[in-house]
Amino acid sequence: MPERRTVALVTLGCARNEVDSEELAGRLAADGWELVEDASDADVAVVNTCGFVEAAKKDSVDALLEANDLKDHGRTQAVVAVGCMAERYGKDLAEALPEADGVLGFDDYADISDRLQTILSGGIHASHAPRDRRKLLPISPAERQAAAEVALPGHAQATASAPEDLPEGLAPASGPRAPLRRRLDTSPVASVKLASGCDRRCTFCAIPSFRGSFISRRPSDVLGETRWLAEQGVKEIMLVSENNTSYGKDLGDIRLLETLLPELAAVDGLERIRVSYLQPAEMRPGLIDVLTSTEKVAPYFDLSFQHSAPGVLRAMRRFGDTDRFLELLDQIRGKAPQAGARSNFIVGFPGETEEDLAELERFISEARLDAIGVFGYSDEEGTEAASYENKLDPEVVAERLEHISRLAEELTAQRAEERLGETVEVLIDRVDEEDGPVGRGAHQAPETDGQTILTGLDGLGIGTDGAELAPGRMILAKVVATEGVDLVAEPLPASLSLGDAGSCGEEAAR
């Protein structure tokens, strides 16, 4: 009987990292590893790190150190770093953090089982030297699909093939770049990768250097993985990549997303498809049409504005301005008045003036965004902006961050109040002991955009714990109150009596 080997995956960072962790979980499960939730119960703790900004890197280091402490108290024998920070720093991270027994880059993912076994057995796997992954793929997007030797997390290798006898709950490879995948939770929501990498050259961002150039997954692989997730009980999928508006450009069709979305919406069992990471400069009328008119596709616009003052945007090597961005939002709401919109912004960018800040304030005051993330600028090594002059004093950056963050909190609360009286489709995420059923409307992405708390259940013949409204159920509800960005809504009796959640949209249309 083979020796029992246990592994736990600890995931930090964005939804793309969550997909990568489930790919690693799939590879390990296929090779006989037993997956456990708690790192203290695992022989090996694998920490999927984030390398985006300093705060995220610090969180990743803290997670590695916390896992290392388990070696003195639990079953854990080895701690291994994977993910963006591991890829970005390689042997430099291994030297700086000896508490990590291994630092594995993306090229190690295809052989993750062997790598972990080597480390668990006391062997040493030499970490890679950091390199710019943009240089691994052809400059021409049309030539990239043939570059099968390049490791693409969430895509798998072109030569990958699934074992004949897969463990239960493991997704089979559905195409030449489709990964094995094993779900790590039972949430009714899951992310699906459309692509990896980015061809944009924003001066503040280092992601392309360690994630590489943009390359799309084939539609058949995205569809196959989505069908498998639906079979696993997933009701909402979130399409993720560094830039979803570029999907298909390396496959010969920049409008491929407009074709793919209706196909995904037709997958049995799914209730909602959400598209994230949209570039304002690449938005096009046809994509807006599909996002606002396709049944089961959420009219949700995660638009990466970053700023609205023209001078700052040009210094970021981005495009647009306040009026163009407001016009884009008007176009969206002209087609779907209840559409959700969110964005992130950087304040204190080198050279940002008081006038630039006032222009940003004007934009967010008029944009009526549902959710706003605000970050203070700090130098990120390897980026062009790190070499810029006219850096602002850190105290000035902190003051501007506090000011815009406070304004954003007020404005998003006001936007939530505008939804009073609206009927929203709520996907139940969980049932809390204190709050009862908690879910999200179409304008609320998981974890980032607030939630919808259901109330008034007693009068509907539902227990106070809301047990009848299990996670994954989609119902109609009327917004009756707000708590900051969160909504409080009462379920509509008609939607509760429907036989299945799939009739919810039909009821809304009546």
Short mmCIF file of C-alpha atoms in Angstrom, two decimals:
data_model
loop_
_atom_site.label_atom_id
_atom_site.label_comp_id
_atom_site.label_asym_id
_atom_site.label_seq_id
_atom_site.Cartn_x
_atom_site.Cartn_y
_atom_site.Cartn_z
CA MET A 1 0.00 0.00 0.00
CA PRO A 2 1.50 3.38 -0.98
CA GLU A 3 2.58 5.69 1.81
CA ARG A 4 -0.01 8.30 2.77
CA ARG A 5 1.08 11.77 1.66
CA THR A 6 -0.93 14.81 2.68
CA VAL A 7 -0.77 18.35 1.35
CA ALA A 8 -2.58 21.62 2.14
CA LEU A 9 -2.80 24.61 -0.17
CA VAL A 10 -2.90 28.09 1.36
CA THR A 11 -3.95 30.69 -1.21
CA LEU A 12 -3.32 34.42 -1.05
CA GLY A 13 -4.08 37.15 -3.57
CA CYS A 14 -6.60 37.29 -6.37
CA ALA A 15 -9.10 34.92 -7.96
CA ARG A 16 -6.50 33.96 -10.58
CA ASN A 17 -4.38 32.52 -7.79
CA GLU A 18 -7.37 30.53 -6.55
CA VAL A 19 -7.68 28.91 -9.98
CA ASP A 20 -3.96 28.12 -9.98
CA SER A 21 -4.25 26.49 -6.55
CA GLU A 22 -7.06 24.26 -7.79
CA GLU A 23 -4.91 23.26 -10.77
CA LEU A 24 -2.10 22.30 -8.39
CA ALA A 25 -4.62 20.45 -6.24
CA GLY A 26 -5.81 18.55 -9.30
CA ARG A 27 -2.29 17.54 -10.29
CA LEU A 28 -1.47 16.40 -6.76
CA ALA A 29 -4.73 14.47 -6.32
CA ALA A 30 -4.16 12.73 -9.66
CA ASP A 31 -0.77 11.58 -8.38
CA GLY A 32 -2.14 10.18 -5.14
CA TRP A 33 -1.67 13.04 -2.69
CA GLU A 34 -4.40 13.48 -0.09
CA LEU A 35 -5.64 17.07 0.12
CA VAL A 36 -6.40 18.45 3.59
CA GLU A 37 -7.79 21.84 4.58
CA ASP A 38 -5.65 22.60 7.61
CA ALA A 39 -1.93 23.05 7.05
CA SER A 40 -1.24 21.58 10.51
CA ASP A 41 -2.68 18.27 9.26
CA ALA A 42 -0.48 18.19 6.15
CA ASP A 43 2.95 16.74 5.49
CA VAL A 44 3.56 19.64 3.12
CA ALA A 45 2.05 23.13 3.31
CA VAL A 46 2.04 24.82 -0.11
CA VAL A 47 1.59 28.60 0.09
CA ASN A 48 0.39 30.18 -3.16
CA THR A 49 1.86 33.66 -2.78
CA CYS A 50 0.94 37.07 -4.17
CA GLY A 51 3.66 39.35 -5.52
CA PHE A 52 1.64 42.36 -6.64
CA VAL A 53 2.39 45.10 -4.08
CA GLU A 54 4.39 45.36 -0.87
CA ALA A 55 1.42 44.69 1.42
CA ALA A 56 0.58 41.51 -0.49
CA LYS A 57 4.19 40.36 -0.41
CA LYS A 58 4.31 40.93 3.34
CA ASP A 59 1.14 38.86 3.77
CA SER A 60 2.74 36.08 1.74
CA VAL A 61 5.90 36.10 3.85
CA ASP A 62 3.81 36.08 7.03
CA ALA A 63 1.84 33.08 5.74
CA LEU A 64 5.05 31.20 4.99
CA LEU A 65 6.44 31.94 8.44
CA GLU A 66 3.18 30.90 10.07
CA ALA A 67 3.24 27.62 8.16
CA ASN A 68 6.88 27.12 9.15
CA ASP A 69 5.92 27.39 12.83
CA LEU A 70 3.68 24.34 12.36
CA LYS A 71 6.77 22.19 11.88
CA ASP A 72 7.34 22.47 15.64
CA HIS A 73 3.76 21.75 16.66
CA GLY A 74 1.93 19.71 14.04
CA ARG A 75 2.32 17.11 11.34
CA THR A 76 3.86 19.56 8.86
CA GLN A 77 7.34 18.61 7.70
CA ALA A 78 7.89 21.03 4.82
CA VAL A 79 6.71 24.47 3.67
CA VAL A 80 6.83 25.34 -0.02
CA ALA A 81 6.25 28.68 -1.74
CA VAL A 82 4.58 28.82 -5.16
CA GLY A 83 2.69 31.57 -6.97
CA CYS A 84 3.54 35.06 -8.12
CA MET A 85 6.05 36.06 -5.46
CA ALA A 86 7.83 32.73 -5.79
CA GLU A 87 7.98 33.13 -9.58
CA ARG A 88 9.02 36.78 -9.40
CA TYR A 89 11.91 36.32 -6.97
CA GLY A 90 12.91 32.64 -7.26
CA LYS A 91 16.29 31.93 -5.71
CA ASP A 92 16.42 35.44 -4.23
CA LEU A 93 13.36 34.60 -2.13
CA ALA A 94 14.81 31.22 -1.21
CA GLU A 95 17.98 32.89 0.07
CA ALA A 96 16.10 35.63 1.92
CA LEU A 97 13.58 33.23 3.48
CA PRO A 98 15.32 30.00 4.54
CA GLU A 99 12.17 29.05 6.48
CA ALA A 100 10.70 28.00 3.13
CA ASP A 101 11.92 24.49 2.29
CA GLY A 102 11.32 25.14 -1.40
CA VAL A 103 10.50 28.01 -3.76
CA LEU A 104 8.88 26.75 -6.95
CA GLY A 105 8.19 28.76 -10.10
CA PHE A 106 5.54 28.30 -12.75
CA ASP A 107 7.82 25.94 -14.71
CA ASP A 108 7.64 23.52 -11.77
CA TYR A 109 3.85 23.22 -11.79
CA ALA A 110 3.75 20.37 -14.33
CA ASP A 111 6.01 18.33 -12.01
CA ILE A 112 4.60 19.60 -8.72
CA SER A 113 4.16 16.11 -7.26
CA ASP A 114 7.80 15.15 -7.88
CA ARG A 115 9.00 18.49 -6.55
CA LEU A 116 7.08 18.11 -3.31
CA GLN A 117 8.18 14.51 -2.89
CA THR A 118 11.82 15.52 -3.31
CA ILE A 119 11.49 18.26 -0.71
CA LEU A 120 9.52 16.03 1.68
CA SER A 121 12.24 13.39 1.41
CA GLY A 122 14.86 15.91 2.48
CA GLY A 123 16.17 16.67 -0.98
CA ILE A 124 16.83 20.12 -2.38
CA HIS A 125 15.27 21.57 -5.49
CA ALA A 126 17.29 24.50 -6.80
CA SER A 127 15.09 27.56 -7.21
CA HIS A 128 15.05 29.33 -10.56
CA ALA A 129 16.77 32.61 -11.34
CA PRO A 130 14.21 35.40 -11.80
CA ARG A 131 13.53 36.34 -15.43
CA ASP A 132 11.17 38.42 -17.51
CA ARG A 133 8.51 35.96 -18.70
CA ARG A 134 7.39 38.34 -21.46
CA LYS A 135 10.42 37.17 -23.40
CA LEU A 136 9.24 33.54 -23.41
CA LEU A 137 6.43 34.10 -25.92
CA PRO A 138 6.56 35.57 -29.44
CA ILE A 139 5.90 39.29 -29.78
CA SER A 140 3.16 38.57 -32.28
CA PRO A 141 0.00 37.38 -30.44
CA ALA A 142 -0.95 35.21 -33.44
CA GLU A 143 2.19 33.09 -32.94
CA ARG A 144 1.77 32.44 -29.22
CA GLN A 145 -0.66 29.53 -29.31
CA ALA A 146 2.06 27.34 -30.79
CA ALA A 147 4.46 28.06 -27.92
CA ALA A 148 3.49 24.90 -26.08
CA GLU A 149 6.66 24.64 -24.01
CA VAL A 150 5.85 27.73 -21.93
CA ALA A 151 4.28 27.03 -18.53
CA LEU A 152 0.96 28.85 -18.18
CA PRO A 153 -0.71 28.44 -14.78
CA GLY A 154 -4.39 27.68 -15.26
CA HIS A 155 -3.73 26.40 -18.80
CA ALA A 156 -1.53 23.34 -18.17
CA GLN A 157 1.01 22.00 -20.62
CA ALA A 158 0.12 21.25 -24.23
CA THR A 159 1.40 17.72 -23.67
CA ALA A 160 -0.59 17.17 -20.48
CA SER A 161 -2.90 14.18 -20.42
CA ALA A 162 -5.17 12.96 -17.68
CA PRO A 163 -4.68 9.58 -16.04
CA GLU A 164 -7.25 7.00 -17.09
CA ASP A 165 -8.60 6.51 -13.57
CA LEU A 166 -9.15 9.93 -12.03
CA PRO A 167 -10.12 10.29 -8.36
CA GLU A 168 -13.70 11.39 -7.77
CA GLY A 169 -14.20 15.15 -8.00
CA LEU A 170 -11.26 15.72 -10.29
CA ALA A 171 -11.77 17.50 -13.59
CA PRO A 172 -10.36 15.67 -16.62
CA ALA A 173 -8.29 17.55 -19.16
CA SER A 174 -10.71 18.65 -21.87
CA GLY A 175 -8.21 19.91 -24.41
CA PRO A 176 -4.52 20.42 -25.12
CA ARG A 177 -4.26 23.29 -22.63
CA ALA A 178 -7.01 22.31 -20.20
CA PRO A 179 -5.74 21.58 -16.69
CA LEU A 180 -6.66 19.01 -14.16
CA ARG A 181 -8.58 20.81 -11.43
CA ARG A 182 -9.79 19.91 -7.95
CA ARG A 183 -12.15 22.21 -6.07
CA LEU A 184 -10.84 23.30 -2.68
CA ASP A 185 -14.19 24.43 -1.26
CA THR A 186 -17.91 23.93 -1.74
CA SER A 187 -18.79 27.52 -2.59
CA PRO A 188 -21.49 27.97 -5.26
CA VAL A 189 -19.10 30.38 -6.99
CA ALA A 190 -15.91 29.52 -8.88
CA SER A 191 -13.49 31.38 -11.12
CA VAL A 192 -12.51 30.26 -14.61
CA LYS A 193 -9.44 31.57 -16.39
CA LEU A 194 -9.93 33.09 -19.82
CA ALA A 195 -6.27 33.92 -20.33
CA SER A 196 -2.94 34.54 -18.65
CA GLY A 197 -0.52 37.43 -18.84
CA CYS A 198 -0.83 40.98 -20.11
CA ASP A 199 0.45 42.96 -23.08
CA ARG A 200 -0.22 46.36 -21.56
CA ARG A 201 2.75 48.31 -20.24
CA CYS A 202 1.31 50.33 -17.37
CA THR A 203 4.26 52.08 -15.77
CA PHE A 204 3.24 51.18 -12.20
CA CYS A 205 2.64 47.45 -12.74
CA ALA A 206 5.15 44.59 -12.63
CA ILE A 207 2.65 41.78 -13.31
CA PRO A 208 3.52 41.25 -17.01
CA SER A 209 7.17 40.66 -16.11
CA PHE A 210 6.37 37.59 -14.01
CA ARG A 211 3.03 36.50 -15.52
CA GLY A 212 4.25 36.94 -19.09
CA SER A 213 2.57 38.13 -22.26
CA PHE A 214 -1.13 37.69 -22.93
CA ILE A 215 -2.31 34.30 -24.17
CA SER A 216 -5.93 33.12 -24.39
CA ARG A 217 -7.33 29.75 -23.48
CA ARG A 218 -9.27 28.07 -26.24
CA PRO A 219 -13.07 28.47 -26.00
CA SER A 220 -13.57 24.68 -25.97
CA ASP A 221 -11.37 24.41 -22.86
CA VAL A 222 -13.20 27.24 -21.08
CA LEU A 223 -16.54 25.62 -21.92
CA GLY A 224 -15.38 22.18 -20.83
CA GLU A 225 -14.14 23.43 -17.49
CA THR A 226 -17.32 25.44 -16.96
CA ARG A 227 -19.50 22.40 -17.63
CA TRP A 228 -17.48 20.39 -15.12
CA LEU A 229 -17.84 23.12 -12.49
CA ALA A 230 -21.60 23.21 -13.06
CA GLU A 231 -21.69 19.43 -12.53
CA GLN A 232 -19.89 20.03 -9.22
CA GLY A 233 -22.73 22.31 -8.08
CA VAL A 234 -21.29 25.70 -9.05
CA LYS A 235 -24.01 28.24 -9.84
CA GLU A 236 -21.93 31.29 -10.70
CA ILE A 237 -18.67 31.45 -12.58
CA MET A 238 -16.41 34.49 -12.68
CA LEU A 239 -14.24 34.82 -15.77
CA VAL A 240 -10.79 36.07 -14.79
CA SER A 241 -7.51 37.05 -16.40
CA GLU A 242 -5.23 40.07 -16.33
CA ASN A 243 -7.30 41.63 -19.14
CA ASN A 244 -10.52 39.98 -20.31
CA THR A 245 -11.20 42.59 -23.00
CA SER A 246 -8.19 41.23 -24.96
CA TYR A 247 -9.55 37.69 -25.00
CA GLY A 248 -9.25 36.07 -28.41
CA LYS A 249 -6.79 38.48 -30.03
CA ASP A 250 -4.17 35.72 -30.25
CA LEU A 251 -6.82 33.33 -31.58
CA GLY A 252 -7.64 35.58 -34.51
CA ASP A 253 -10.85 37.09 -33.14
CA ILE A 254 -10.80 40.01 -30.71
CA ARG A 255 -14.59 39.67 -30.40
CA LEU A 256 -14.41 36.05 -29.26
CA LEU A 257 -15.74 36.91 -25.80
CA GLU A 258 -18.99 38.14 -27.35
CA THR A 259 -19.42 34.70 -28.93
CA LEU A 260 -18.33 32.72 -25.89
CA LEU A 261 -20.59 34.36 -23.30
CA PRO A 262 -23.92 33.10 -24.76
CA GLU A 263 -22.44 29.60 -24.98
CA LEU A 264 -21.42 29.71 -21.32
CA ALA A 265 -24.86 31.02 -20.37
CA ALA A 266 -26.40 27.93 -21.99
CA VAL A 267 -24.49 25.52 -19.71
CA ASP A 268 -26.97 23.44 -17.70
CA GLY A 269 -27.03 24.27 -14.02
CA LEU A 270 -25.37 27.67 -14.18
CA GLU A 271 -27.33 30.68 -12.95
CA ARG A 272 -24.87 33.53 -13.47
CA ILE A 273 -21.75 34.38 -15.46
CA ARG A 274 -19.68 37.34 -14.34
CA VAL A 275 -16.84 38.95 -16.30
CA SER A 276 -14.09 40.76 -14.37
CA TYR A 277 -10.97 42.76 -15.27
CA LEU A 278 -12.13 44.94 -18.16
CA GLN A 279 -9.95 47.65 -19.69
CA PRO A 280 -11.89 50.88 -20.41
CA ALA A 281 -9.75 51.65 -23.46
CA GLU A 282 -10.64 48.29 -25.00
CA MET A 283 -14.39 48.32 -24.36
CA ARG A 284 -16.45 48.06 -27.54
CA PRO A 285 -20.17 48.43 -28.31
CA GLY A 286 -20.65 44.75 -29.12
CA LEU A 287 -19.21 43.63 -25.80
CA ILE A 288 -21.37 46.12 -23.89
CA ASP A 289 -24.41 44.77 -25.76
CA VAL A 290 -23.66 41.16 -24.82
CA LEU A 291 -22.89 42.01 -21.19
CA THR A 292 -26.14 43.94 -20.80
CA SER A 293 -28.55 41.78 -22.78
CA THR A 294 -27.56 38.11 -22.42
CA GLU A 295 -29.67 36.12 -19.99
CA LYS A 296 -27.62 34.80 -17.04
CA VAL A 297 -24.71 37.13 -17.88
CA ALA A 298 -24.48 39.70 -15.10
CA PRO A 299 -24.54 43.33 -16.29
CA TYR A 300 -21.39 43.90 -14.25
CA PHE A 301 -18.48 46.11 -15.27
CA ASP A 302 -15.20 45.77 -13.40
CA LEU A 303 -13.45 48.65 -15.18
CA SER A 304 -9.80 49.38 -14.50
CA PHE A 305 -9.83 53.21 -14.56
CA GLN A 306 -6.88 53.79 -12.13
CA HIS A 307 -7.26 57.59 -12.41
CA SER A 308 -9.14 60.12 -14.52
CA ALA A 309 -6.77 63.09 -14.87
CA PRO A 310 -5.29 62.97 -18.41
CA GLY A 311 -1.76 63.88 -17.32
CA VAL A 312 -1.61 61.17 -14.69
CA LEU A 313 -3.10 58.58 -17.04
CA ARG A 314 -0.51 59.35 -19.72
CA ALA A 315 2.27 59.03 -17.13
CA MET A 316 0.76 55.64 -16.25
CA ARG A 317 0.75 54.86 -20.00
CA ARG A 318 -3.00 54.59 -19.98
CA PHE A 319 -5.75 56.32 -21.92
CA GLY A 320 -8.95 58.26 -21.37
CA ASP A 321 -10.13 61.08 -19.12
CA THR A 322 -13.01 61.96 -16.85
CA ASP A 323 -15.51 62.84 -19.56
CA ARG A 324 -14.72 59.78 -21.70
CA PHE A 325 -15.08 57.50 -18.71
CA LEU A 326 -18.39 59.10 -17.70
CA GLU A 327 -19.61 58.68 -21.28
CA LEU A 328 -18.71 54.98 -21.16
CA LEU A 329 -20.69 54.54 -17.95
CA ASP A 330 -23.63 56.41 -19.50
CA GLN A 331 -23.56 54.03 -22.49
CA ILE A 332 -23.66 51.04 -20.15
CA ARG A 333 -26.50 52.38 -18.01
CA GLY A 334 -28.42 53.43 -21.09
CA LYS A 335 -28.68 49.72 -21.91
CA ALA A 336 -28.92 48.38 -18.35
CA PRO A 337 -29.91 51.00 -15.74
CA GLN A 338 -29.24 48.61 -12.84
CA ALA A 339 -25.79 47.58 -14.14
CA GLY A 340 -23.06 47.29 -11.54
CA ALA A 341 -19.77 49.14 -11.96
CA ARG A 342 -16.64 49.10 -9.85
CA SER A 343 -13.03 50.25 -10.20
CA ASN A 344 -9.69 50.77 -8.49
CA PHE A 345 -7.70 53.99 -8.31
CA ILE A 346 -4.13 54.98 -7.47
CA VAL A 347 -3.54 58.30 -5.71
CA GLY A 348 -0.22 60.02 -5.17
CA PHE A 349 1.29 58.90 -8.49
CA PRO A 350 4.56 60.73 -9.29
CA GLY A 351 3.75 64.23 -10.55
CA GLU A 352 0.09 64.13 -9.45
CA THR A 353 -1.00 67.71 -8.73
CA GLU A 354 -3.81 69.08 -6.59
CA GLU A 355 -5.66 69.77 -9.83
CA ASP A 356 -5.23 66.13 -10.88
CA LEU A 357 -6.62 64.99 -7.54
CA ALA A 358 -9.58 67.34 -7.94
CA GLU A 359 -10.24 65.85 -11.38
CA LEU A 360 -10.25 62.35 -9.91
CA GLU A 361 -12.59 63.57 -7.20
CA ARG A 362 -14.91 64.98 -9.87
CA PHE A 363 -14.97 61.66 -11.68
CA ILE A 364 -15.75 59.42 -8.74
CA SER A 365 -18.35 61.95 -7.52
CA GLU A 366 -20.24 61.67 -10.82
CA ALA A 367 -19.54 58.04 -11.75
CA ARG A 368 -21.97 56.39 -9.28
CA LEU A 369 -19.73 53.36 -8.83
CA ASP A 370 -20.95 50.48 -6.66
CA ALA A 371 -17.52 49.65 -5.29
CA ILE A 372 -14.25 51.58 -5.24
CA GLY A 373 -10.78 50.43 -4.25
CA VAL A 374 -8.20 53.14 -3.51
CA PHE A 375 -4.46 52.58 -3.19
CA GLY A 376 -1.65 54.96 -2.38
CA TYR A 377 1.23 54.91 -4.84
CA SER A 378 4.50 53.30 -3.81
CA ASP A 379 7.47 52.35 -5.96
CA GLU A 380 7.34 48.82 -7.29
CA GLU A 381 10.73 47.48 -8.27
CA GLY A 382 11.23 46.79 -11.94
CA THR A 383 8.58 49.26 -13.07
CA GLU A 384 9.11 52.36 -15.13
CA ALA A 385 7.36 54.60 -12.61
CA ALA A 386 9.93 53.68 -9.96
CA SER A 387 12.46 55.74 -11.95
CA TYR A 388 10.19 58.78 -12.31
CA GLU A 389 11.06 62.10 -10.77
CA ASN A 390 8.56 64.35 -8.97
CA LYS A 391 7.77 61.71 -6.36
CA LEU A 392 5.32 62.90 -3.74
CA ASP A 393 6.18 62.90 -0.06
CA PRO A 394 4.81 59.72 1.58
CA GLU A 395 2.84 61.88 4.01
CA VAL A 396 1.15 63.65 1.11
CA VAL A 397 0.31 60.29 -0.48
CA ALA A 398 -1.14 59.08 2.82
CA GLU A 399 -3.27 62.22 3.18
CA ARG A 400 -4.63 61.88 -0.35
CA LEU A 401 -5.30 58.20 0.18
CA GLU A 402 -7.28 58.93 3.34
CA HIS A 403 -9.23 61.73 1.66
CA ILE A 404 -10.22 59.78 -1.47
CA SER A 405 -10.92 56.62 0.54
CA ARG A 406 -13.28 58.50 2.82
CA LEU A 407 -15.01 60.07 -0.19
CA ALA A 408 -15.26 56.68 -1.89
CA GLU A 409 -16.87 55.16 1.19
CA GLU A 410 -19.50 57.92 1.26
CA LEU A 411 -20.22 57.72 -2.46
CA THR A 412 -20.57 53.94 -2.61
CA ALA A 413 -22.93 54.06 0.37
CA GLN A 414 -24.99 56.65 -1.51
CA ARG A 415 -24.98 54.43 -4.60
CA ALA A 416 -26.29 51.54 -2.50
CA GLU A 417 -29.11 53.79 -1.26
CA GLU A 418 -30.07 54.47 -4.88
CA ARG A 419 -30.95 50.79 -5.12
CA LEU A 420 -33.67 51.04 -2.48
CA GLY A 421 -36.84 49.60 -3.99
CA GLU A 422 -35.01 47.69 -6.73
CA THR A 423 -35.68 44.03 -7.35
CA VAL A 424 -32.42 42.11 -7.33
CA GLU A 425 -31.52 38.51 -8.15
CA VAL A 426 -29.67 37.22 -5.10
CA LEU A 427 -27.43 34.17 -5.23
CA ILE A 428 -27.18 32.73 -1.71
CA ASP A 429 -23.53 32.27 -0.71
CA ARG A 430 -23.94 31.12 2.87
CA VAL A 431 -26.29 31.01 5.84
CA ASP A 432 -24.88 32.78 8.90
CA GLU A 433 -26.01 31.97 12.43
CA GLU A 434 -26.42 35.69 13.14
CA ASP A 435 -27.48 37.19 9.78
CA GLY A 436 -29.23 34.20 8.24
CA PRO A 437 -29.05 33.87 4.43
CA VAL A 438 -26.41 36.10 2.86
CA GLY A 439 -25.81 36.44 -0.85
CA ARG A 440 -25.02 38.85 -3.65
CA GLY A 441 -26.90 40.70 -6.34
CA ALA A 442 -25.72 40.84 -9.94
CA HIS A 443 -23.74 44.02 -9.18
CA GLN A 444 -21.81 42.39 -6.32
CA ALA A 445 -18.78 40.24 -7.05
CA PRO A 446 -17.53 37.83 -4.36
CA GLU A 447 -15.56 39.39 -1.49
CA THR A 448 -14.99 42.81 -3.10
CA ASP A 449 -18.34 44.52 -3.67
CA GLY A 450 -20.44 44.02 -0.59
CA GLN A 451 -23.27 41.57 0.04
CA THR A 452 -27.04 41.29 0.29
CA ILE A 453 -28.56 40.21 3.61
CA LEU A 454 -32.02 38.70 3.41
CA THR A 455 -34.59 39.74 5.97
CA GLY A 456 -38.32 39.38 6.67
CA LEU A 457 -38.17 35.59 6.47
CA ASP A 458 -40.64 34.88 9.30
CA GLY A 459 -43.58 36.29 7.38
CA LEU A 460 -42.75 34.06 4.43
CA GLY A 461 -42.92 30.80 6.32
CA ILE A 462 -39.15 30.46 6.48
CA GLY A 463 -37.35 29.79 9.73
CA THR A 464 -35.20 32.53 11.20
CA ASP A 465 -32.09 30.56 10.30
CA GLY A 466 -33.14 30.56 6.64
CA ALA A 467 -32.17 26.92 6.27
CA GLU A 468 -34.51 26.53 3.30
CA LEU A 469 -32.42 29.07 1.40
CA ALA A 470 -29.35 26.93 0.94
CA PRO A 471 -26.14 28.19 -0.70
CA GLY A 472 -26.51 28.17 -4.46
CA ARG A 473 -30.19 29.10 -4.44
CA MET A 474 -31.09 32.10 -6.62
CA ILE A 475 -34.09 34.17 -5.56
CA LEU A 476 -35.67 37.53 -6.26
CA ALA A 477 -35.71 40.07 -3.47
CA LYS A 478 -36.67 43.71 -2.98
CA VAL A 479 -34.08 46.08 -1.48
CA VAL A 480 -35.53 47.61 1.70
CA ALA A 481 -32.44 49.01 3.47
CA THR A 482 -28.70 49.48 3.17
CA GLU A 483 -25.68 49.16 5.46
CA GLY A 484 -22.83 50.96 3.74
CA VAL A 485 -22.36 49.13 0.43
CA ASP A 486 -24.35 46.15 1.69
CA LEU A 487 -28.01 45.74 0.81
CA VAL A 488 -30.82 44.42 3.00
CA ALA A 489 -33.56 42.79 0.94
CA GLU A 490 -36.83 40.92 1.45
CA PRO A 491 -37.40 37.80 -0.68
CA LEU A 492 -40.39 37.96 -3.01
CA PRO A 493 -42.85 35.16 -2.18
CA ALA A 494 -43.28 34.23 -5.86
CA SER A 495 -39.60 33.42 -6.28
CA LEU A 496 -39.55 31.29 -3.11
CA SER A 497 -42.30 29.07 -4.45
CA LEU A 498 -40.52 28.35 -7.72
CA GLY A 499 -39.39 24.78 -8.18
CA ASP A 500 -35.86 25.67 -9.18
CA ALA A 501 -33.55 28.66 -9.16
CA GLY A 502 -33.41 28.69 -12.94
CA SER A 503 -36.92 30.14 -13.12
CA CYS A 504 -35.84 33.24 -11.26
CA GLY A 505 -34.95 35.19 -14.36
CA GLU A 506 -38.26 34.23 -16.00
CA GLU A 507 -40.15 35.47 -12.94
CA ALA A 508 -38.23 38.75 -13.05
CA ALA A 509 -39.27 39.27 -16.64
CA ARG A 510 -42.99 38.94 -15.88
#
